[in-house]
CSV table of C-alpha atoms and ligand atoms in Angstrom, one decimal:
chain,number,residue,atom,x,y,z
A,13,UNK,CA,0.0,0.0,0.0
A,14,UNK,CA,1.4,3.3,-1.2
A,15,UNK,CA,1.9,6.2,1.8
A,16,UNK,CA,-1.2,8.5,0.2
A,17,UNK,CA,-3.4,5.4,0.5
A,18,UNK,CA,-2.7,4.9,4.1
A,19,UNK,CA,-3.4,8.4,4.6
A,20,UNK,CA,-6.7,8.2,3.2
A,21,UNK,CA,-7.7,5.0,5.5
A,22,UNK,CA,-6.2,6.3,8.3
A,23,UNK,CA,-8.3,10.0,7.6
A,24,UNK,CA,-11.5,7.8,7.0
A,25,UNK,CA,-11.1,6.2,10.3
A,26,UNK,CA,-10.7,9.1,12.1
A,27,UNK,CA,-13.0,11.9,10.2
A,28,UNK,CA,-15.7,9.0,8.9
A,29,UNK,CA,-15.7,11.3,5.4
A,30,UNK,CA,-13.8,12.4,2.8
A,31,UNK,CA,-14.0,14.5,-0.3
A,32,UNK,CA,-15.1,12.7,-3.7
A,33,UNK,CA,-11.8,13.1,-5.2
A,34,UNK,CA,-10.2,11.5,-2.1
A,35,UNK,CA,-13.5,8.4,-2.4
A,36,UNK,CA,-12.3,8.3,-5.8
A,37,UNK,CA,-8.3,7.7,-5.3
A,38,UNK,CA,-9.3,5.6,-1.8
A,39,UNK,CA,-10.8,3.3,-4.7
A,40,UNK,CA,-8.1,3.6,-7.0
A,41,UNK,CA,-4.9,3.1,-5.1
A,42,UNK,CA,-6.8,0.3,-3.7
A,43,UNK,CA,-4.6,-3.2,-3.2
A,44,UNK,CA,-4.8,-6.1,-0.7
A,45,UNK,CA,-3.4,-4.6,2.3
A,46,UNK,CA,-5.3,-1.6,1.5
A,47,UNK,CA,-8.3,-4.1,1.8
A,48,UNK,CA,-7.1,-6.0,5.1
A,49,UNK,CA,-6.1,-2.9,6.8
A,50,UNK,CA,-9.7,-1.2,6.7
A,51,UNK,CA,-11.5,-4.7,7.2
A,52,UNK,CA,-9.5,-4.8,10.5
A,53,UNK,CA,-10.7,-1.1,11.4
A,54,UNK,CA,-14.5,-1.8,9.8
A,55,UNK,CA,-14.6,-4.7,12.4
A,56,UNK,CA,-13.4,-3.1,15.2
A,57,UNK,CA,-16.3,-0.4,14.8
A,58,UNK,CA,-18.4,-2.7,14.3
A,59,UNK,CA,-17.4,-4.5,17.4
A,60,UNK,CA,-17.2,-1.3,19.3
A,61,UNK,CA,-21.4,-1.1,18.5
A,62,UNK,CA,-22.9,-4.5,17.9
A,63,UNK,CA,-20.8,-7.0,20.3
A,64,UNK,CA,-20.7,-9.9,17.9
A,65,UNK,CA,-24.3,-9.5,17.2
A,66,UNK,CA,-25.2,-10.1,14.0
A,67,UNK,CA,-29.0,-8.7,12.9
A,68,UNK,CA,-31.4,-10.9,10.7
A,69,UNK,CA,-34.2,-9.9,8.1
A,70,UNK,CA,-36.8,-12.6,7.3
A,71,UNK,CA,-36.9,-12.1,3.7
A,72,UNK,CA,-40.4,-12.7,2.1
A,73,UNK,CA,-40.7,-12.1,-1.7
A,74,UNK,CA,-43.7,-11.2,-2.3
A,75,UNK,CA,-44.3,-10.6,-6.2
A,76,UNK,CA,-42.2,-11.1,-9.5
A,77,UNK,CA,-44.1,-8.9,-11.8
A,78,UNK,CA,-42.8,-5.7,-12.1
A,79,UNK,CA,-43.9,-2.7,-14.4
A,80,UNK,CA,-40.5,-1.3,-14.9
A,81,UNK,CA,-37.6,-2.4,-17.3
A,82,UNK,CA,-34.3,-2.2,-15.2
A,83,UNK,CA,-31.5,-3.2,-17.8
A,84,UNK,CA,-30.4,-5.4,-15.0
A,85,UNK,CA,-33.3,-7.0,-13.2
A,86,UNK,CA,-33.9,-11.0,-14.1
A,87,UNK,CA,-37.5,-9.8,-13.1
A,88,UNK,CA,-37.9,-6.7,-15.9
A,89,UNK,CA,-41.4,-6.5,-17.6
A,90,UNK,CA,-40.1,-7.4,-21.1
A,91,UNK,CA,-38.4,-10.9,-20.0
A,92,UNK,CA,-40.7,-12.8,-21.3
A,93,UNK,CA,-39.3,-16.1,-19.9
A,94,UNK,CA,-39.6,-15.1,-16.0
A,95,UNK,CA,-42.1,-17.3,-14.4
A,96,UNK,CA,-44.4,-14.6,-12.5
A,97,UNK,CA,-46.0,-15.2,-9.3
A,98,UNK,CA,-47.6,-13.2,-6.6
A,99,UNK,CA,-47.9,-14.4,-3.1
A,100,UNK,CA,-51.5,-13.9,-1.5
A,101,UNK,CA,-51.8,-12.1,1.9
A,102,UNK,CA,-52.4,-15.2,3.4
A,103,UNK,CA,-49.2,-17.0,1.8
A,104,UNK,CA,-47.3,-13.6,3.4
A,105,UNK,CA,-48.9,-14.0,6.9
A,106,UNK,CA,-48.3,-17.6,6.9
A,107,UNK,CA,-44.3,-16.9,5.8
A,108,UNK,CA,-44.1,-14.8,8.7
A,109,UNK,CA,-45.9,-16.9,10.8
A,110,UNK,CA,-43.2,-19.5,10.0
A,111,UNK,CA,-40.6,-17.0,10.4
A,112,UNK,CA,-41.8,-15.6,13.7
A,113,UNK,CA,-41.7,-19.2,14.9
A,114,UNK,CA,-38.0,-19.6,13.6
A,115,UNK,CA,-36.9,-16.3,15.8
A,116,UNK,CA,-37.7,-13.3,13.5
A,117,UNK,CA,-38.8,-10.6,14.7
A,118,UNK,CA,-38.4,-8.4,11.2
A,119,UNK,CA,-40.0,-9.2,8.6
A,120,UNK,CA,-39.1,-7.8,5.2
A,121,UNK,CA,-41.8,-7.6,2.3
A,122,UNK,CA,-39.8,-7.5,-0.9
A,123,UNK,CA,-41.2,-7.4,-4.4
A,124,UNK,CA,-41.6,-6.0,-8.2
A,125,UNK,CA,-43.7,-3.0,-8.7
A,126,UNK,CA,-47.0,-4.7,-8.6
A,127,UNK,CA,-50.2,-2.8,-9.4
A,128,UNK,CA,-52.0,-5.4,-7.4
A,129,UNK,CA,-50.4,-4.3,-4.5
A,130,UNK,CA,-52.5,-0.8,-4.0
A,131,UNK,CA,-52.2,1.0,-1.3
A,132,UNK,CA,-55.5,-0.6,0.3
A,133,UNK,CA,-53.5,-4.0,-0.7
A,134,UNK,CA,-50.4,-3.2,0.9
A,135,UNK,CA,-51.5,-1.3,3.9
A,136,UNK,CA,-53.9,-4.1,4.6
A,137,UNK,CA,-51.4,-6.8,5.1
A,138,UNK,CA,-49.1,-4.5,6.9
A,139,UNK,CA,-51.6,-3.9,9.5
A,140,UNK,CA,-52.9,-7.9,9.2
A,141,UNK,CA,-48.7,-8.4,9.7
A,142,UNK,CA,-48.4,-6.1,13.0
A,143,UNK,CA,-51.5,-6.8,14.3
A,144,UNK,CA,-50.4,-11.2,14.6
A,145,UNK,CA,-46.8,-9.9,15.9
A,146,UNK,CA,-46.7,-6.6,17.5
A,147,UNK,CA,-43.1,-6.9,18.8
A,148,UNK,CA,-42.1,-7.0,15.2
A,149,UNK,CA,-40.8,-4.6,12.6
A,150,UNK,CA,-42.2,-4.1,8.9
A,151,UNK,CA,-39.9,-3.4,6.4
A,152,UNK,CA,-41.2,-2.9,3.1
A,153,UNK,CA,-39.1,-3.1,-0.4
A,154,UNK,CA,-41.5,-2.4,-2.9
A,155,UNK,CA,-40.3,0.0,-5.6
A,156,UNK,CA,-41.6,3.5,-6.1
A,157,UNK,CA,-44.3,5.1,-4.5
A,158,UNK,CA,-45.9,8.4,-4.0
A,159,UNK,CA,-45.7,10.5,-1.0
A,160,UNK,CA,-49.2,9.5,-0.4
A,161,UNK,CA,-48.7,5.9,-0.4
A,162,UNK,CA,-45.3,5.7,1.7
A,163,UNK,CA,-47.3,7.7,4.1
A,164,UNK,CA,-50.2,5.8,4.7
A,165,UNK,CA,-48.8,2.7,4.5
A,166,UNK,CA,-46.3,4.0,7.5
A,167,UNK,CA,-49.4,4.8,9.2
A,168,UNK,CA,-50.7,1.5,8.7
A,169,UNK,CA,-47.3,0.1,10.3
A,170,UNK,CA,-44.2,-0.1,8.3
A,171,UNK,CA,-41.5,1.0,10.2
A,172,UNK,CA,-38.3,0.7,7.4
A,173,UNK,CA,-38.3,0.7,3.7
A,174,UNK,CA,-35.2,-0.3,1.1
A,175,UNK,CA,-35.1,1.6,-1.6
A,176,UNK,CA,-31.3,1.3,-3.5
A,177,UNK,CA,-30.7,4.4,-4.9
A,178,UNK,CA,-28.8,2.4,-7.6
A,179,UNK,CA,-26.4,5.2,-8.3
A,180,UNK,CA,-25.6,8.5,-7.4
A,181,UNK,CA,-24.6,9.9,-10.5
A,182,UNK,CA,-27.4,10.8,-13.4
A,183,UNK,CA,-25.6,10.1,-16.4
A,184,UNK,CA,-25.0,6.5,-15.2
A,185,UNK,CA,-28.6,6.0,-13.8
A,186,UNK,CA,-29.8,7.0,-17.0
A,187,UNK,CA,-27.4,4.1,-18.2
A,188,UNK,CA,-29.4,1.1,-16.2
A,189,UNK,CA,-32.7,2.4,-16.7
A,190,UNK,CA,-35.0,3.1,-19.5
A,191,UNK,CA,-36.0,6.3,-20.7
A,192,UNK,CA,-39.8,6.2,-18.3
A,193,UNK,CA,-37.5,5.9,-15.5
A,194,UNK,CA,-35.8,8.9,-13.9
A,195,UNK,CA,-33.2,9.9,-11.1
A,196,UNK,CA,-35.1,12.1,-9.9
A,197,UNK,CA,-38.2,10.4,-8.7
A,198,UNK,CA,-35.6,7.9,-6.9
A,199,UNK,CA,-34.4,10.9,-4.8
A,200,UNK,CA,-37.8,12.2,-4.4
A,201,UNK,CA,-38.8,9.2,-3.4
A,202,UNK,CA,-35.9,8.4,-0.4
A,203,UNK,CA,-36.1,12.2,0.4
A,204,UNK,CA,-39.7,11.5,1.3
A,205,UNK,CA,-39.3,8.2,2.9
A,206,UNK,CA,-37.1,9.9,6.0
A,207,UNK,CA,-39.1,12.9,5.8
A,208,UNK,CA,-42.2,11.0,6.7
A,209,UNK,CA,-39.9,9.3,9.7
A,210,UNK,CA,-39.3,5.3,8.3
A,211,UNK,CA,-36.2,4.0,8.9
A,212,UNK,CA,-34.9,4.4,5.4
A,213,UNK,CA,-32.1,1.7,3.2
A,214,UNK,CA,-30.5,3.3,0.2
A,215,UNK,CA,-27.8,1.3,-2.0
A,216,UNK,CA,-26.3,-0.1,-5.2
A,217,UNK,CA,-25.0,-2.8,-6.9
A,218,UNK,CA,-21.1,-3.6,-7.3
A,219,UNK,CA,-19.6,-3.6,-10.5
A,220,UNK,CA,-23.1,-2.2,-12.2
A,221,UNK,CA,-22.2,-2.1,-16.0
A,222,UNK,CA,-20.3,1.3,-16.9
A,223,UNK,CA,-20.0,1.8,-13.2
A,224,UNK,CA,-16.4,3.7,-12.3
A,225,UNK,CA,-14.5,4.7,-9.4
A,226,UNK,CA,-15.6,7.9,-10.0
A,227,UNK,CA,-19.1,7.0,-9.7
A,228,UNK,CA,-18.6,4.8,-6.8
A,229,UNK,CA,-16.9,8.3,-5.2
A,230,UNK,CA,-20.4,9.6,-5.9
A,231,UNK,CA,-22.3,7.1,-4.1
A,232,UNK,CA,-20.1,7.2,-1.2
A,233,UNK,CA,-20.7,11.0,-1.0
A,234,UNK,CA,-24.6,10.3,-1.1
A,235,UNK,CA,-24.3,8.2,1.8
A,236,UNK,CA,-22.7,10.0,3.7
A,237,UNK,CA,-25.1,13.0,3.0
A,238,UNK,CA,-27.9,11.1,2.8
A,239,UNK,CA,-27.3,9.4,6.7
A,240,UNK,CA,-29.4,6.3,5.9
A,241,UNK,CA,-30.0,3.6,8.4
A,242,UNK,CA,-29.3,0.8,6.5
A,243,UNK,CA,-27.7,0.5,3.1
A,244,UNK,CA,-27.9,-2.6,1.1
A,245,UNK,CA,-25.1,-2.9,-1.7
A,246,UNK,CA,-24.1,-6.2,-3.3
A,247,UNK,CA,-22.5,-7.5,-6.6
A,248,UNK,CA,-24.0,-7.2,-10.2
A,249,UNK,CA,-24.8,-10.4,-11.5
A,250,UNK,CA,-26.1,-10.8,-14.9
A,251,UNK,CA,-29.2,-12.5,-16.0
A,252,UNK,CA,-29.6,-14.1,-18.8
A,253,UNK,CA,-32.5,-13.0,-20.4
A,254,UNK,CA,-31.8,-8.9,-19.6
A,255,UNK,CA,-29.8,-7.0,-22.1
A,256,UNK,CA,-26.7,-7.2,-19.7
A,257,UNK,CA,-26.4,-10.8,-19.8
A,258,UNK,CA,-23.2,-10.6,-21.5
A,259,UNK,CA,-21.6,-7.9,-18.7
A,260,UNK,CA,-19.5,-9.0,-16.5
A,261,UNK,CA,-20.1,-9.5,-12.7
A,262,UNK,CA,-19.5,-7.7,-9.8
A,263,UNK,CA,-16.5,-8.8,-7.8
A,264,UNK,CA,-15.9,-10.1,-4.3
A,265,UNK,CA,-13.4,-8.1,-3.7
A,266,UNK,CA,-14.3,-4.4,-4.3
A,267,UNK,CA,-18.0,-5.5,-2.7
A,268,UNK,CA,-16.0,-6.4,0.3
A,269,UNK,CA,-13.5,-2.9,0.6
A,270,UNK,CA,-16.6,-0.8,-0.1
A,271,UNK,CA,-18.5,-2.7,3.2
A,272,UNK,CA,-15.3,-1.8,4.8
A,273,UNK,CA,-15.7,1.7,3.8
A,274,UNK,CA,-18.8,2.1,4.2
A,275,UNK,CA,-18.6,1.1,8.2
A,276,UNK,CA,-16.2,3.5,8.8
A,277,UNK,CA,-18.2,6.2,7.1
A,278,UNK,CA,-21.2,5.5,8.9
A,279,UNK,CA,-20.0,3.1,11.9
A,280,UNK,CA,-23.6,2.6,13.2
A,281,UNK,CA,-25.1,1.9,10.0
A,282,UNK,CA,-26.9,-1.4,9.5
A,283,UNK,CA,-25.2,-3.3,6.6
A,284,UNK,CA,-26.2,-6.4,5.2
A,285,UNK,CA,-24.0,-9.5,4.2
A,286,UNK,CA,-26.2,-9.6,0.9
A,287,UNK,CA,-27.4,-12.9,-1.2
A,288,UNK,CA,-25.7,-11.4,-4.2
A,289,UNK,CA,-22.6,-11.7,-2.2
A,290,UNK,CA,-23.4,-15.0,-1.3
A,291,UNK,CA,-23.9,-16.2,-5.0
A,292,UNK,CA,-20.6,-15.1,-5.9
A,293,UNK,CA,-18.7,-16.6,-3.4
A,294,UNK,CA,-19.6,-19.9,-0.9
A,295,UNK,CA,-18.6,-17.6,1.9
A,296,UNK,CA,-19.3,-14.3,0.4
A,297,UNK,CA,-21.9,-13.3,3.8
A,298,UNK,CA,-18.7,-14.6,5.9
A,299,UNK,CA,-16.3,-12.1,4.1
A,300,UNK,CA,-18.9,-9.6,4.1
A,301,UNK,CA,-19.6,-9.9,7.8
A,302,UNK,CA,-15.8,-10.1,8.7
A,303,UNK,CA,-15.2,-6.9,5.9
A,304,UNK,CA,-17.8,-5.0,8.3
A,305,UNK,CA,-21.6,-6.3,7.6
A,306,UNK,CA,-23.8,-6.7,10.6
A,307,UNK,CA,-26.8,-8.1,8.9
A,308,UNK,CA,-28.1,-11.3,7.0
A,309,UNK,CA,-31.6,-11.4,5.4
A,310,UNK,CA,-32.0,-15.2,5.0
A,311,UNK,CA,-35.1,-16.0,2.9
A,312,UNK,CA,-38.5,-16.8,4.5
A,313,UNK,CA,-41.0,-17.0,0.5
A,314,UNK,CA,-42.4,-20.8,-0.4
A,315,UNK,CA,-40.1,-22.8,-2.1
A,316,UNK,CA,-42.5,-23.1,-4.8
A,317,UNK,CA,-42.0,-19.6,-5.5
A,318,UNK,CA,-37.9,-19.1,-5.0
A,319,UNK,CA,-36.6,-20.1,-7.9
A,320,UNK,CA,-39.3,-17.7,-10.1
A,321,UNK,CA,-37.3,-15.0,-7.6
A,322,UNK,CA,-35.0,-14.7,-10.0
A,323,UNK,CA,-33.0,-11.4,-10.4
A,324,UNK,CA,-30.2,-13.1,-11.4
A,325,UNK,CA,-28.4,-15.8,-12.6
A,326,UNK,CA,-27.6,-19.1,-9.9
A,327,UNK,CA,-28.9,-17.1,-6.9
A,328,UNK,CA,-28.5,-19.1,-3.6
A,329,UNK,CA,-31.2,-20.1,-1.2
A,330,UNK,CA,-34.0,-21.1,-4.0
A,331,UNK,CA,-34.3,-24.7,-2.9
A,332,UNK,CA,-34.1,-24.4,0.9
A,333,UNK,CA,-36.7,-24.3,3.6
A,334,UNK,CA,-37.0,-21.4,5.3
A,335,UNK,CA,-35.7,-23.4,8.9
A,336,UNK,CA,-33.1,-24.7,6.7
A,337,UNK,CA,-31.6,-21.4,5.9
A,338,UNK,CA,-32.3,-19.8,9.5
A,339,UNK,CA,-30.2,-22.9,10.8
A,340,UNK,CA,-27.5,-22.4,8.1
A,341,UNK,CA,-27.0,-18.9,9.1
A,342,UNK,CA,-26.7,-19.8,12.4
A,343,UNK,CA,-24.1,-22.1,11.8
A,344,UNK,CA,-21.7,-19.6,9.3
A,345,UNK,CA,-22.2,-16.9,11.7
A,346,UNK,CA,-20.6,-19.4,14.7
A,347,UNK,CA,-18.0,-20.1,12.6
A,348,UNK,CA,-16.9,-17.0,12.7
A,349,UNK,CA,-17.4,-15.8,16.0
A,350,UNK,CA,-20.9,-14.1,15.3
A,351,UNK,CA,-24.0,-14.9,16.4
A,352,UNK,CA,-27.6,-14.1,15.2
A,353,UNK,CA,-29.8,-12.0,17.0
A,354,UNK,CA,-33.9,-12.3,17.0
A,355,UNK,CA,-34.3,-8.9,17.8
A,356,UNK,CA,-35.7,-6.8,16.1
A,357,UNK,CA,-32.4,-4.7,15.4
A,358,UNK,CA,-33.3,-1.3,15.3
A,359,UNK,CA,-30.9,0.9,13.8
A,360,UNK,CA,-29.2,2.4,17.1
A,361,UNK,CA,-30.1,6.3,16.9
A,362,UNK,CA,-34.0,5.3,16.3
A,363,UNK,CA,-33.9,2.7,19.1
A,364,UNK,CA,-37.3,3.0,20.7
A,365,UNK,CA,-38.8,5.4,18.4
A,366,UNK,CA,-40.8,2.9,16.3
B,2,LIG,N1,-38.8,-3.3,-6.8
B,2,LIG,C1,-38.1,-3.0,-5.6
B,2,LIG,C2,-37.0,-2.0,-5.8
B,2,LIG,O1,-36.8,-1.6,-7.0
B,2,LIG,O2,-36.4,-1.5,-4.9
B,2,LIG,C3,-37.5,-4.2,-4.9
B,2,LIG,C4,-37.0,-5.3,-5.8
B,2,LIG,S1,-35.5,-5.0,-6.7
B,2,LIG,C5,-35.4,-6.4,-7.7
B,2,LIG,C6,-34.3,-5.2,-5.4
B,2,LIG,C7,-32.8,-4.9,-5.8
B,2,LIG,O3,-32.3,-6.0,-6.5
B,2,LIG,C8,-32.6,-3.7,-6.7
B,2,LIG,O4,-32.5,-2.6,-6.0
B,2,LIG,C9,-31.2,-4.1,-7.4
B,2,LIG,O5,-30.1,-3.3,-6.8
B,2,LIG,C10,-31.1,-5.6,-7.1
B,2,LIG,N2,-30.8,-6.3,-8.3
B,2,LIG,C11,-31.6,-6.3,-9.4
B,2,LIG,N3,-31.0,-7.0,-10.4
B,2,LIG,C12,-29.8,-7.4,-10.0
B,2,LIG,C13,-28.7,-8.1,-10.6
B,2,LIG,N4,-28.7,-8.5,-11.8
B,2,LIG,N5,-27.6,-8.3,-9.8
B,2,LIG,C14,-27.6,-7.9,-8.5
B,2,LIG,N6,-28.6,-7.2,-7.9
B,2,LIG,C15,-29.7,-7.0,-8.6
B,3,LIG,FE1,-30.2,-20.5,2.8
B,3,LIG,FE2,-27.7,-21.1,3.8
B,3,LIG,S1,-28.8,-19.3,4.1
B,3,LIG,S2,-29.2,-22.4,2.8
């Protein structure tokens, strides 16, 4: 590791910012020691918070139609070979029945942007959700919404919602979306998400086709403007019936410096060890957990229904029971000196406000 690059780490550490230009050659200079030396300082924060706690989202996947056309997304409206499916509210309450059973106490409703699921849908089975388990927390993952809707479905329950920002910069936004899609709505829509008081995810995907350091230097700015609670960011993966399917994948290794990163920015944040990251790796939840993650969101939908899931290609978890992936968590997080929680793993500065 070259002197400047040291600096940088060591003026991450201690600041928890830097300027774009100095995201941007933290990224560049980057090299393996760069990567151990702020995995070591990511875990120690970590540690300084969470213990060896490691949080866990029940992930229920709710629906696999989607209006929108993400270049990315296995889901997108024109694939004509996804298998669609849409989970009834009594398929959802019985997931988290399961789940609650298993130790979860945070569910996370997760799905395309689904015209079925109207606001007298959605708020519904949120209210169904909080009224069979009151000591748990609602997150919701569900796309786009108006102020309207994000607002009464709050009132209805919902206490978090994941919305990945995708990527700070316009130019490249405009790159991984179609033209009825715009950056701006995606801002509007996080800006109202915290204004109306959720506990509110942002995020982006690793290695996103035409993605650069520079860009990456723009996320991490965002975030650390932005002050989300949680931020979700995992590889790119292609799929093979999107018009990226010939783009290479995110890798392991810049996924797992940007965690790193990402915990010293924000050393409270809640970070999960993602399934993307899992898909590319065996142990890609172990390195992103030891890298600085404190969250795993193992998945709680019907088997039936996994494998139709499918954002991208050879995703893991789409032929396991929901017990048997709660037990396998349990048993990588050991392994490594972790251990899952069943609370429900507020993000600390909210504690007790939802
Ligand atoms: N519709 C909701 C939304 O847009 O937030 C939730 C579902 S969306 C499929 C969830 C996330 O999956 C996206 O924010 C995106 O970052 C991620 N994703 C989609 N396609 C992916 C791919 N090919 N590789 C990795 N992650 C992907
Ligand atoms: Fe699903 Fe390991 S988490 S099988």
């Amino acid at each position: 590791m070259d002197r400047r690059e040291r600096e940088l780490i060591e003026k991450l550490s201690d600041k928890g910012s830097l300027s774009i230009e100095d995201y941007e050659q933290l990224i560049v200079l980057r090299d393996d020691e760069a990567k151990d030396l702020l995995a070591l300082l990511a875990t120690q924060k970590r540690k300084a918070i969470f213990g060896n706690a490691i949080y866990t989202r029940g992930l229920i996947e709710i629906s696999s139609i989607c209006k929108n056309n993400c270049m990315y997304c296995g889901i997108r409206r024109d694939n004509i070979n996804a298998e669609r499916y849409r989970l009834s509210k009594e398929e959802i309450l019985t997931c988290a029945d399961e789940g609650y059973e298993l130790g979860f106490r945070t569910f996370v409703l997760q799905g395309g942007e689904d015209a079925f699921f109207s606001d007298d849908v959605l708020c519904d089975i949120v209210a169904s959700l909080k009224k069979d388990h009151p000591d748990c927390a609602v997150t919701l993952s569900m796309g786009e919404r108006s102020r309207e809707s994000y607002k009464a479905l709050y009132e209805s329950g919902a206490d978090r919602y994941l919305l990945r920002h995708e990527t700070a910069d316009r130019a490249h936004y405009e790159m991984l979306h179609p033209k009825d899609m715009s950056f701006d709505n995606r801002m509007r829509c996080l800006t109202d998400l915290k204004d109306i008081g959720y506990q509110v995810g942002c995020g982006f995907m690793v290695g996103s086709p035409f993605q650069t350091a520079k860009t990456l230097a723009q996320d991490l700015f965002f975030i650390k403007q932005f002050k989300p609670d949680m931020c979700g960011i995992g590889p790119f993966i292609p799929h093979h019936s999107t018009p990226f399917k010939d783009e290479a994948k995110g890798s392991l290794e810049l996924t797992l410096f940007l965690l790193s990163v990402i915990r010293l920015m924000q050393p409270d944040i809640l970070l999960p060890a993602t399934t993307a990251l899992g898909s590319i790796d065996p142990k890609g939840r172990e390195k992103g957990i030891l890298a600085g993650a404190n969250v795993v969101m193992p998945n709680l939908s019907p088997v039936s229904v996994r494998k139709k899931y499918e954002l991208y290609d050879n995703k893991i978890c789409t032929g396991e029971e929901s017990a048997q992936c709660r037990e396998c968590l349990d048993k990588r997080m050991e392994a490594i000196g972790c251990r899952l929680v069943v609370d429900r793993g507020d993000a600390p500065r909210t504690k007790g406000q939802n």
